[in-house]
PDB file of C-alpha atoms and ligand atoms in Angstrom:
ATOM      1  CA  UNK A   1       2.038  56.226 -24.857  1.00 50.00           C
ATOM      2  CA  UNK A   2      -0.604  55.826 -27.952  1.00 57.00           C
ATOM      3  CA  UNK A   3      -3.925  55.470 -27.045  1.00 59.00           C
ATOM      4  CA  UNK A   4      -5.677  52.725 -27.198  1.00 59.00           C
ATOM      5  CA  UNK A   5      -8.269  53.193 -30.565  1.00 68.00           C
ATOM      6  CA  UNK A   6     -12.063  53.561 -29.724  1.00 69.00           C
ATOM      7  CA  UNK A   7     -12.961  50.339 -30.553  1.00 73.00           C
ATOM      8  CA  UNK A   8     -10.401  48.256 -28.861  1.00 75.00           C
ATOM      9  CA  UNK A   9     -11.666  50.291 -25.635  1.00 69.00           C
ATOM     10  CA  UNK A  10     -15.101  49.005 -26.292  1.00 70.00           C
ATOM     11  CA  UNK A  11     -14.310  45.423 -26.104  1.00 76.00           C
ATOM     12  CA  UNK A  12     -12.120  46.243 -22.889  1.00 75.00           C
ATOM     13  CA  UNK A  13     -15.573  47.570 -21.608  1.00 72.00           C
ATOM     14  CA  UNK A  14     -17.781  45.644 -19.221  1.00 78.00           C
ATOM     15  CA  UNK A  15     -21.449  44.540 -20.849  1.00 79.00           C
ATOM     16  CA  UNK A  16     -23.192  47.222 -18.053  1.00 76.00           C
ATOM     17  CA  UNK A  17     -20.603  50.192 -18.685  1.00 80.00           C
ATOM     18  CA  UNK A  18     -21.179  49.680 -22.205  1.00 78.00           C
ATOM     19  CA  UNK A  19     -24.685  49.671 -21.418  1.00 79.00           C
ATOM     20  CA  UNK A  20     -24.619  52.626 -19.547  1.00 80.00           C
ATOM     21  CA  UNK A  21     -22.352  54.421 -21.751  1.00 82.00           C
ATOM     22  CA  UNK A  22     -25.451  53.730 -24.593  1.00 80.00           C
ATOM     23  CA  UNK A  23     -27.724  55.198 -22.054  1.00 80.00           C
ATOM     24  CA  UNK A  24     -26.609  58.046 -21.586  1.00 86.00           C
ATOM     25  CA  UNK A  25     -25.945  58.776 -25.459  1.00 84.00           C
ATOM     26  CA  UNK A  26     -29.672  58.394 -26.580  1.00 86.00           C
ATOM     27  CA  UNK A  27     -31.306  60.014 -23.643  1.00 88.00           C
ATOM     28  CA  UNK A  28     -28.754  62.988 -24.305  1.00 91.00           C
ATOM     29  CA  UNK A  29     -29.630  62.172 -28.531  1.00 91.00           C
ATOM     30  CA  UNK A  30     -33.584  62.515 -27.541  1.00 94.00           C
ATOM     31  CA  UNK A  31     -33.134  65.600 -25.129  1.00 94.00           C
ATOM     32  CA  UNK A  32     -30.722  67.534 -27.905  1.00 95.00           C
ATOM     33  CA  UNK A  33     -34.235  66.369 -30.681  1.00 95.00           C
ATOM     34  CA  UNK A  34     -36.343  67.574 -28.429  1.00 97.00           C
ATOM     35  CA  UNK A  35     -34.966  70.738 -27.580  1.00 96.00           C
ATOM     36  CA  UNK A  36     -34.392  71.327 -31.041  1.00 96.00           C
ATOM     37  CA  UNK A  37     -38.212  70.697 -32.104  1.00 97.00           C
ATOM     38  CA  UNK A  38     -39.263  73.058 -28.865  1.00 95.00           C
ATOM     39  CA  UNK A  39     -37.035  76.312 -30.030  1.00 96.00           C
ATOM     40  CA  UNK A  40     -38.495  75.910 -33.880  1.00 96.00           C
ATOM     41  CA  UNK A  41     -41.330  78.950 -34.094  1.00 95.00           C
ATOM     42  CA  UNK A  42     -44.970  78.312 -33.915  1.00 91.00           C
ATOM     43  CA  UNK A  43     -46.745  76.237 -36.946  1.00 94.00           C
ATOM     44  CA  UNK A  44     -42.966  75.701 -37.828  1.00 96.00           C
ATOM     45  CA  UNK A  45     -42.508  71.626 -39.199  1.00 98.00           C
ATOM     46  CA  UNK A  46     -39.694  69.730 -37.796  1.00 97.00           C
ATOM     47  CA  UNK A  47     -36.718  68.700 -40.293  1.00 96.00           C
ATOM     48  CA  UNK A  48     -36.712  65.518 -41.689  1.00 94.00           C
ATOM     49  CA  UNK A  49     -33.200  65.484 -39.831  1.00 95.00           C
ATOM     50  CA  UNK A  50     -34.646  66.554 -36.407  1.00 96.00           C
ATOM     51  CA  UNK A  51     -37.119  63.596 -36.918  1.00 96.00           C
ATOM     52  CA  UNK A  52     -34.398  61.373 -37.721  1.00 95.00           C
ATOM     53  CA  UNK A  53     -32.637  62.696 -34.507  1.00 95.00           C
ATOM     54  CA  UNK A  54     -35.825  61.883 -32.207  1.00 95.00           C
ATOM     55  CA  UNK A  55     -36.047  58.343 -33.755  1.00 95.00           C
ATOM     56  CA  UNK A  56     -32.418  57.583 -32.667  1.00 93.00           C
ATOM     57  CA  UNK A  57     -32.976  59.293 -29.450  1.00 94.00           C
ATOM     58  CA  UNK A  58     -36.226  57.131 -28.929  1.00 95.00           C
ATOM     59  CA  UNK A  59     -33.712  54.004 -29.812  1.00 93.00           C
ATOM     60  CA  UNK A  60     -36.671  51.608 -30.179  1.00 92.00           C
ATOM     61  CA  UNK A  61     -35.689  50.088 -33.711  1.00 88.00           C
ATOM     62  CA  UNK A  62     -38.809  47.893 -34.904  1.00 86.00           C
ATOM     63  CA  UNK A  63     -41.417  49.123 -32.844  1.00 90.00           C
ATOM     64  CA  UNK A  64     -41.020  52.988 -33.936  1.00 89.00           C
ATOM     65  CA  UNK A  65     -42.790  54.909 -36.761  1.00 90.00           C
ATOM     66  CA  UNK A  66     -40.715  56.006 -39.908  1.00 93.00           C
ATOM     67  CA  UNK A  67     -40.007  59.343 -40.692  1.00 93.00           C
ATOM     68  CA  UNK A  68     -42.905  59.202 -43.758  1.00 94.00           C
ATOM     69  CA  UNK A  69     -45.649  58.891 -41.422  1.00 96.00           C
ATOM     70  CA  UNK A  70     -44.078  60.884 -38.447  1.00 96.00           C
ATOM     71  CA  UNK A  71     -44.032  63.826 -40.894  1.00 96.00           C
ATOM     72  CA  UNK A  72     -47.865  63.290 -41.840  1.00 97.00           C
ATOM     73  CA  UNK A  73     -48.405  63.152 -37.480  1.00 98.00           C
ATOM     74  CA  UNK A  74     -46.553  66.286 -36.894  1.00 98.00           C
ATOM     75  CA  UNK A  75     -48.389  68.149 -40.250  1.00 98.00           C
ATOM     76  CA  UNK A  76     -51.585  67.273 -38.828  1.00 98.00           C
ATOM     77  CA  UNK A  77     -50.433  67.902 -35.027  1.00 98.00           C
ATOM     78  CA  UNK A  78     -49.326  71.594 -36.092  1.00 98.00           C
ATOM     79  CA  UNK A  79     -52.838  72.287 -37.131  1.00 98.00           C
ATOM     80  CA  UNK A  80     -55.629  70.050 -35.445  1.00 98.00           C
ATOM     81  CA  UNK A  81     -58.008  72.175 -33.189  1.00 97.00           C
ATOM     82  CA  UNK A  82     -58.033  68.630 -31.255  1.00 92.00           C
ATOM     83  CA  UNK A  83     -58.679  66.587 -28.930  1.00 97.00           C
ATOM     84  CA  UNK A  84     -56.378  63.659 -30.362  1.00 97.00           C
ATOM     85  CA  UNK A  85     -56.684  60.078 -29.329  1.00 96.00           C
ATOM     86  CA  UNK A  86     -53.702  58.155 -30.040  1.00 97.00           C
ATOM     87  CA  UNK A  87     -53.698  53.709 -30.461  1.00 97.00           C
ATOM     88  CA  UNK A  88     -50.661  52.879 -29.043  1.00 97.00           C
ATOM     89  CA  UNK A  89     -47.954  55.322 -27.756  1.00 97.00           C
ATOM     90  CA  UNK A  90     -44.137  55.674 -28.379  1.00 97.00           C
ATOM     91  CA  UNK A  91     -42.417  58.305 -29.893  1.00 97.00           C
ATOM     92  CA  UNK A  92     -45.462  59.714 -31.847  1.00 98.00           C
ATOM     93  CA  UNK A  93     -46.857  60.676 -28.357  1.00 98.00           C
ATOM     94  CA  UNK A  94     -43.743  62.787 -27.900  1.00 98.00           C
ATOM     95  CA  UNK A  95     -44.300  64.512 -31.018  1.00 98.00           C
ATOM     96  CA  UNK A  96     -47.854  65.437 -30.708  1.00 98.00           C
ATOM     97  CA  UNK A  97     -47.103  66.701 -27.277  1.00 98.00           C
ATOM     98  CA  UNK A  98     -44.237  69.046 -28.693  1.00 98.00           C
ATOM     99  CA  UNK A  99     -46.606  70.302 -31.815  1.00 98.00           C
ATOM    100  CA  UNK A 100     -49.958  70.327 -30.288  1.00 98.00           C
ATOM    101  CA  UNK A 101     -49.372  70.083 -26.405  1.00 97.00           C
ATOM    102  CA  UNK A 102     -47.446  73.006 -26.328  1.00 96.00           C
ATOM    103  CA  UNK A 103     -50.522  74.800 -28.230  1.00 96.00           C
ATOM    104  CA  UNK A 104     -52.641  73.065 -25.340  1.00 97.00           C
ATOM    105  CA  UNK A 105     -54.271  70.524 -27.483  1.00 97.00           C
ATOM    106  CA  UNK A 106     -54.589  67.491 -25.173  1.00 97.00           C
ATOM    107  CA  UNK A 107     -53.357  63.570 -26.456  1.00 97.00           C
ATOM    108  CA  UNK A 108     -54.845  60.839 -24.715  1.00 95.00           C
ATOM    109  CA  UNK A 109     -53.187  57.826 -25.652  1.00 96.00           C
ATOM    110  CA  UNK A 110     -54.241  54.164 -24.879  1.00 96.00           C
ATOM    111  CA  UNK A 111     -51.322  51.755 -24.066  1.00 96.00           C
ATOM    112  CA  UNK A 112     -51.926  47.986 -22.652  1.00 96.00           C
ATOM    113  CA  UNK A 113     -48.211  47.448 -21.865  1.00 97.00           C
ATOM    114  CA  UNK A 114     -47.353  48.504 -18.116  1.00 97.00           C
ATOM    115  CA  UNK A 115     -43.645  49.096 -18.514  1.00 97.00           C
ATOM    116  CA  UNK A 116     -44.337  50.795 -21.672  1.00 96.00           C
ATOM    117  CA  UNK A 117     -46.517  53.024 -20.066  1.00 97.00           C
ATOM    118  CA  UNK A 118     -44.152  53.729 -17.047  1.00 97.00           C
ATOM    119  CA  UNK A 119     -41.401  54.864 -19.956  1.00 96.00           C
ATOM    120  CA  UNK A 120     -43.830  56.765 -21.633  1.00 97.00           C
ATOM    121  CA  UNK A 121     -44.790  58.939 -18.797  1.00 98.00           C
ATOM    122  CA  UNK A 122     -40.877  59.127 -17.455  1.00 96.00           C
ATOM    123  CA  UNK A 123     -39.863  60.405 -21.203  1.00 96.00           C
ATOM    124  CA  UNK A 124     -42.713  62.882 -20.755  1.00 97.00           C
ATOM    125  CA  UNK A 125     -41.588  63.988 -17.551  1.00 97.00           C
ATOM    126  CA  UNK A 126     -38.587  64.257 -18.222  1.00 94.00           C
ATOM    127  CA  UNK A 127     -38.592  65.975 -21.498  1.00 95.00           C
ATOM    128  CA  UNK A 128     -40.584  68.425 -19.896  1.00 96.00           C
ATOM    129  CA  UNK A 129     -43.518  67.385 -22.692  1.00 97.00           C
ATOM    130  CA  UNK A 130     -47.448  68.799 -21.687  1.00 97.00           C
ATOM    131  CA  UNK A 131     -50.848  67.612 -22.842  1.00 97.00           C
ATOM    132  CA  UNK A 132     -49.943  63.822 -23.272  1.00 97.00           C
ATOM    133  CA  UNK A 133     -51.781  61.610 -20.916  1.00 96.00           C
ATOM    134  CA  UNK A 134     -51.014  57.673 -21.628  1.00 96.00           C
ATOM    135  CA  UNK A 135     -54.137  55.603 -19.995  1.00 94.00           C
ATOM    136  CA  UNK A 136     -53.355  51.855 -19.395  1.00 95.00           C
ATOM    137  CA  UNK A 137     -56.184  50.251 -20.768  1.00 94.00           C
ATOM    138  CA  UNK A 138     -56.232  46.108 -21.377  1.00 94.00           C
ATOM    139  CA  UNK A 139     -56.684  44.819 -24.062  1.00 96.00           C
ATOM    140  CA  UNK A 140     -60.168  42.947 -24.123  1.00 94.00           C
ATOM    141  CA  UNK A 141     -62.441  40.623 -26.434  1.00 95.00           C
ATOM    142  CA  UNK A 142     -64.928  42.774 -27.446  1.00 95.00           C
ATOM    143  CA  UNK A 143     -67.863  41.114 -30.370  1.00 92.00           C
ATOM    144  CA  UNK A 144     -65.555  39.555 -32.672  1.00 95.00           C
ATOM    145  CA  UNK A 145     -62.484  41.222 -32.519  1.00 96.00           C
ATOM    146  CA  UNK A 146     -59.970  42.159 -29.488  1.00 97.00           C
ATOM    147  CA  UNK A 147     -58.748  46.066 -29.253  1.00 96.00           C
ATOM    148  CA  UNK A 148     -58.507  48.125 -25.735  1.00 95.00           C
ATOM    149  CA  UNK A 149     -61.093  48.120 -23.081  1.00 92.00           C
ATOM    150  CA  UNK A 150     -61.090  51.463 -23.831  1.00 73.00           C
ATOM    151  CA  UNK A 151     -62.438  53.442 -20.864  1.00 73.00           C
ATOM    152  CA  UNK A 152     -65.050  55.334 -22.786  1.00 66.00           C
ATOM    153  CA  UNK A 153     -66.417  56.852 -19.688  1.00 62.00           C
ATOM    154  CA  UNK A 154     -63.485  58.920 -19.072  1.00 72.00           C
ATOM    155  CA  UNK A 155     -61.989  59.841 -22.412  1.00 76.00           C
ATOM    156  CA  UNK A 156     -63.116  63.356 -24.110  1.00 77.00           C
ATOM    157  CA  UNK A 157     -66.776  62.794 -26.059  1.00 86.00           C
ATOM    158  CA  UNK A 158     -65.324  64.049 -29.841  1.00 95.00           C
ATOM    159  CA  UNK A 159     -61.558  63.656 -30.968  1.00 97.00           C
ATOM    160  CA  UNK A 160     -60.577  65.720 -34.279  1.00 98.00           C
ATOM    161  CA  UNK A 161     -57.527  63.573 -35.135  1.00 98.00           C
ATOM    162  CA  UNK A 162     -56.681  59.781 -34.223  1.00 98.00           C
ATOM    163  CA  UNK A 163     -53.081  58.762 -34.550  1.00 98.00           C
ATOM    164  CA  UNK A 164     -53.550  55.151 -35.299  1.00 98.00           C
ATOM    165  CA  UNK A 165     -50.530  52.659 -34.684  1.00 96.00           C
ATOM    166  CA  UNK A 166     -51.683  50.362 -31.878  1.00 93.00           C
ATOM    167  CA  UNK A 167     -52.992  47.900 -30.567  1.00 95.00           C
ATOM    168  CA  UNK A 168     -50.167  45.456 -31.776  1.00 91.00           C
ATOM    169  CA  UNK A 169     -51.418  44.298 -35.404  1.00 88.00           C
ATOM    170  CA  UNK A 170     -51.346  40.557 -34.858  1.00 91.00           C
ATOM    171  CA  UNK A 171     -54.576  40.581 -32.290  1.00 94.00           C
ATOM    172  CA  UNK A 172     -57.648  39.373 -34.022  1.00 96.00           C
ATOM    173  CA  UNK A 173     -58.920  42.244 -35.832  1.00 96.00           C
ATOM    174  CA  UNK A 174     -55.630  43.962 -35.747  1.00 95.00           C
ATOM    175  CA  UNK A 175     -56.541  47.785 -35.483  1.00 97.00           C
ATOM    176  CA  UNK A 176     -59.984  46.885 -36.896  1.00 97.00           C
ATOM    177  CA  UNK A 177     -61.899  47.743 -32.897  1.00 96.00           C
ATOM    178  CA  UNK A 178     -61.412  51.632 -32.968  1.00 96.00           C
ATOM    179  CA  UNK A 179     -64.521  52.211 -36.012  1.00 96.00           C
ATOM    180  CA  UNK A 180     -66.842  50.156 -33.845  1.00 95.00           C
ATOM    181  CA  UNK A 181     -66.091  51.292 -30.743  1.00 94.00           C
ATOM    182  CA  UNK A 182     -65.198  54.939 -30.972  1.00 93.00           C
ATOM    183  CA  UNK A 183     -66.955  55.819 -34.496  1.00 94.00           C
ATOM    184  CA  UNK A 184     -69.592  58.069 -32.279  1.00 93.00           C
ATOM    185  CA  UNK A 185     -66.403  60.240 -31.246  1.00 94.00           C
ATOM    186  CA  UNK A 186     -65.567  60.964 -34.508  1.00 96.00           C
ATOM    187  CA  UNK A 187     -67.273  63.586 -36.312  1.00 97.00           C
ATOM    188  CA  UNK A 188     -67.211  64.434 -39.546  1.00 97.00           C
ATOM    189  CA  UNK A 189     -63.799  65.855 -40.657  1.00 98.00           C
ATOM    190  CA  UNK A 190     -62.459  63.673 -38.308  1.00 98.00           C
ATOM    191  CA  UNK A 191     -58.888  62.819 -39.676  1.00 98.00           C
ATOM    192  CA  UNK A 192     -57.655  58.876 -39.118  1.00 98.00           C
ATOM    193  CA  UNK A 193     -54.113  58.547 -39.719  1.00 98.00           C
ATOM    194  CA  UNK A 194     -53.400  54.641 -40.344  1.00 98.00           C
ATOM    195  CA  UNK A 195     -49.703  53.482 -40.051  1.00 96.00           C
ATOM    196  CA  UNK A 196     -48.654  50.360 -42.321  1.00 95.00           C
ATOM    197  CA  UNK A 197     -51.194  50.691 -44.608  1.00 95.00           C
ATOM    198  CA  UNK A 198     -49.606  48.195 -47.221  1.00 93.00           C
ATOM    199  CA  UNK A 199     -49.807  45.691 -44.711  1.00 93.00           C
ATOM    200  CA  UNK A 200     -52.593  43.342 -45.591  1.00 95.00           C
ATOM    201  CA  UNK A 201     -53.906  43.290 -41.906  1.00 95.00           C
ATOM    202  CA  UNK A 202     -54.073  47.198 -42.133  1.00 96.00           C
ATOM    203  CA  UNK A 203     -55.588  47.191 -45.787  1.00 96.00           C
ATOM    204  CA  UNK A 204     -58.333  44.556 -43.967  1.00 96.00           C
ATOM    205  CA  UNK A 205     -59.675  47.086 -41.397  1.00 97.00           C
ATOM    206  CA  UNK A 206     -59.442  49.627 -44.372  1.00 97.00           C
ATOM    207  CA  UNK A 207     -61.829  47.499 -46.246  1.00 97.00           C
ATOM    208  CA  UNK A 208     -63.943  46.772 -43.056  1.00 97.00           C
ATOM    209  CA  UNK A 209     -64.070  50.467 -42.073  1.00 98.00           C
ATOM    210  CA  UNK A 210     -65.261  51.510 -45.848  1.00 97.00           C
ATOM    211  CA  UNK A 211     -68.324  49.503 -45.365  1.00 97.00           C
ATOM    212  CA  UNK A 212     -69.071  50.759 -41.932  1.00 96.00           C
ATOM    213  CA  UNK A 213     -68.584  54.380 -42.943  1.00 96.00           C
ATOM    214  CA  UNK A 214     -68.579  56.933 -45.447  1.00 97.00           C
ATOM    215  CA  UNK A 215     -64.396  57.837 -45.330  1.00 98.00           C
ATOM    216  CA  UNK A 216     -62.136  59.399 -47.696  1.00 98.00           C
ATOM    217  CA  UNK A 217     -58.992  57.175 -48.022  1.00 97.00           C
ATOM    218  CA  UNK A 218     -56.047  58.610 -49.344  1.00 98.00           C
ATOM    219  CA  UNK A 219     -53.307  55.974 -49.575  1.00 97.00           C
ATOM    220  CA  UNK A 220     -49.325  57.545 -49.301  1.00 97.00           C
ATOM    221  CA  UNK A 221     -46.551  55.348 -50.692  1.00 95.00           C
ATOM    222  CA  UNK A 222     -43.190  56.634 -49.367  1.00 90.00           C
ATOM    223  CA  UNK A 223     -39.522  55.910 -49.196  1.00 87.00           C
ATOM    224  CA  UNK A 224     -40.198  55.229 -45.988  1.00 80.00           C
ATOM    225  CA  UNK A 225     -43.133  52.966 -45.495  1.00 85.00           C
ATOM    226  CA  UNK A 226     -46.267  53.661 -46.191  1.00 95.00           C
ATOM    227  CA  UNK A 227     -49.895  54.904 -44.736  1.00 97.00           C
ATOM    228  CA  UNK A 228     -53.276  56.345 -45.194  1.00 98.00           C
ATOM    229  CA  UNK A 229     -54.578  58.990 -44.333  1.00 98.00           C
ATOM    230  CA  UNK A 230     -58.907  59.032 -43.965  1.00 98.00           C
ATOM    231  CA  UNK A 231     -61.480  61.729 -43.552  1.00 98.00           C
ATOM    232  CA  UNK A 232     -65.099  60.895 -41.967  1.00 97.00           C
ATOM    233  CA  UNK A 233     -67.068  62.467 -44.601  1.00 95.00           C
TER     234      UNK A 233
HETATM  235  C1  SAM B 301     -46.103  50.197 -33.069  1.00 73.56           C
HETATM  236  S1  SAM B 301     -46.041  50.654 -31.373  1.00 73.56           S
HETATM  237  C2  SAM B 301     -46.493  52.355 -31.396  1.00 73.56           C
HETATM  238  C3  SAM B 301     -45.438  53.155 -32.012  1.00 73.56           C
HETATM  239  C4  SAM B 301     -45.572  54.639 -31.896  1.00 73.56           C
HETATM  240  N1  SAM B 301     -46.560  55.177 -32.807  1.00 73.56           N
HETATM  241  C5  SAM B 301     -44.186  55.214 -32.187  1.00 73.56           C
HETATM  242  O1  SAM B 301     -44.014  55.920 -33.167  1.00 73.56           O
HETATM  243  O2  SAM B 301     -43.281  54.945 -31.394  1.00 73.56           O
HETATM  244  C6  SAM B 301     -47.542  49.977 -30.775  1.00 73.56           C
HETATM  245  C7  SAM B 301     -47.402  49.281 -29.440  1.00 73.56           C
HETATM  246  O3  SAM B 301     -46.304  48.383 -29.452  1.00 73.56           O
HETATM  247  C8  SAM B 301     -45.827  48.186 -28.142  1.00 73.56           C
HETATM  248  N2  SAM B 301     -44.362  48.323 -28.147  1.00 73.56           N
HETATM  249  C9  SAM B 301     -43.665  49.431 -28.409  1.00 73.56           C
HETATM  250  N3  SAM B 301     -42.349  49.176 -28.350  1.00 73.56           N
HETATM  251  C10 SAM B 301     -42.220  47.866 -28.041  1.00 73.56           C
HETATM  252  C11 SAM B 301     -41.100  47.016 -27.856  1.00 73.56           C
HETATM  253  N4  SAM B 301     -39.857  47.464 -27.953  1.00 73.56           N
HETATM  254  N5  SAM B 301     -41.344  45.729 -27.576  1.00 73.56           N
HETATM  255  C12 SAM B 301     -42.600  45.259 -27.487  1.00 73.56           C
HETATM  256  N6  SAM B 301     -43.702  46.034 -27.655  1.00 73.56           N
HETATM  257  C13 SAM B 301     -43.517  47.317 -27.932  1.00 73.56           C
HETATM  258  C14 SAM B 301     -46.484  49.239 -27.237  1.00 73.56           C
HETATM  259  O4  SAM B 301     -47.435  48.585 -26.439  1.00 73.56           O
HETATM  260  C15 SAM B 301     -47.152  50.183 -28.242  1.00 73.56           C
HETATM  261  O5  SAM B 301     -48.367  50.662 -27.763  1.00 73.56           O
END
């Protein structure tokens, strides 16, 4: 008998085998990425492909960073002396925790979504992934603006390297609350690393941040999105 081609199969499929079946082809994708990543040799930069082979692994189409800017985090993550503090995590958390974890520089990465928080930490887990711990924090009104109620109590006193990408950037202020509220933890040298910087709500808190403090912008146009990249001076 001739077999049945793939995709007649598919539609044969119930919705939750399907579902399944999908499953258990990206968390084998993101394993396969990661292990890749782990076995490259120290100070070594991912492949555009292997990047490319994390983002389908991650399989969160919208919400994830391109490969442009996830190139710039892992440049940066190969080198920082650290601590990071990352706005919003998702795949760039596994990164950072593959480049710098593993050279025990420590992420701490703010997340007001519960569930997303849960997935975070069982992608961590695991993927076998050290150095990335993902604090639920609220997000909160703070004096004009909303951003995370950030527990500064409990979070390092300097980071080297901020990974920029969160809180969601339709909150009034957008991403505008980290300057304000975590300016004192950034010394100079301090590296900011904006995502969607052509977005006008992103080139906004640019603007905003350039008259609170003396920053080097440099703005990077790519194929795939753009972002900036800016130095406390
Ligand atoms: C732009 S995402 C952060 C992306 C991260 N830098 C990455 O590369 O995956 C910022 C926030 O969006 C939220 N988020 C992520 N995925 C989402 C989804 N599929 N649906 C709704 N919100 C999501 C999370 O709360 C996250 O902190």
């Amino acid at each position: 008998m001739k077999a049945a081609p793939i995709p007649a199969l598919k539609r044969l499929m119930p919705t939750r085998v399907k579902s399944l079946a999908k499953d258990t082809f990206v968390n084998w994708k993101l394993r396969r990425a990661v292990k890749e990543i782990n076995k490259l040799p120290a100070g070594e930069m991912p492949t555009a492909e292997m990047l490319v082979n994390l983002q389908i692994g991650w399989n969160n189409d919208g919400y994830v960073a391109r490969t442009g800017y996830l190139s710039e985090v892992a440049r940066h993550a190969l080198t920082t002396a650290g601590p990071i503090l990352e706005c919003g995590s998702g795949l760039t958390s596994l990164l950072l925790g593959l480049l710098a974890g593993k050279r025990g520089v420590k992420t701490y990465s703010l997340e007001h979504m519960a569930e997303w928080r849960d997935r975070m930490n069982t992608s961590l887990n695991r993927c076998r992934i050290p150095n990335v711990q993902v604090e639920l924090v609220s997000l909160k009104e703070h004096d004009g603006f909303t951003w995370y109620d950030a527990l500064l109590a409990t979070l390092q006193p300097q980071f080297a390297l901020v990974i920029c990408d969160g809180p969601p950037g339709h909150i009034n202020g957008g991403r505008y609350g980290l300057l304000p509220l975590f300016g004192e933890r950034l010394p100079s040298g301090s590296v900011i690393l904006l995502d969607d910087a052509d977005r006008a709500g992103e080139a906004e808190v640019m603007r905003r941040w350039q008259t609170e403090a003396d920053l080097h912008i440099a703005l990077h146009e790519t194929a795939n999105g753009s972002y900036a990249v800016l130095t406390r001076n």
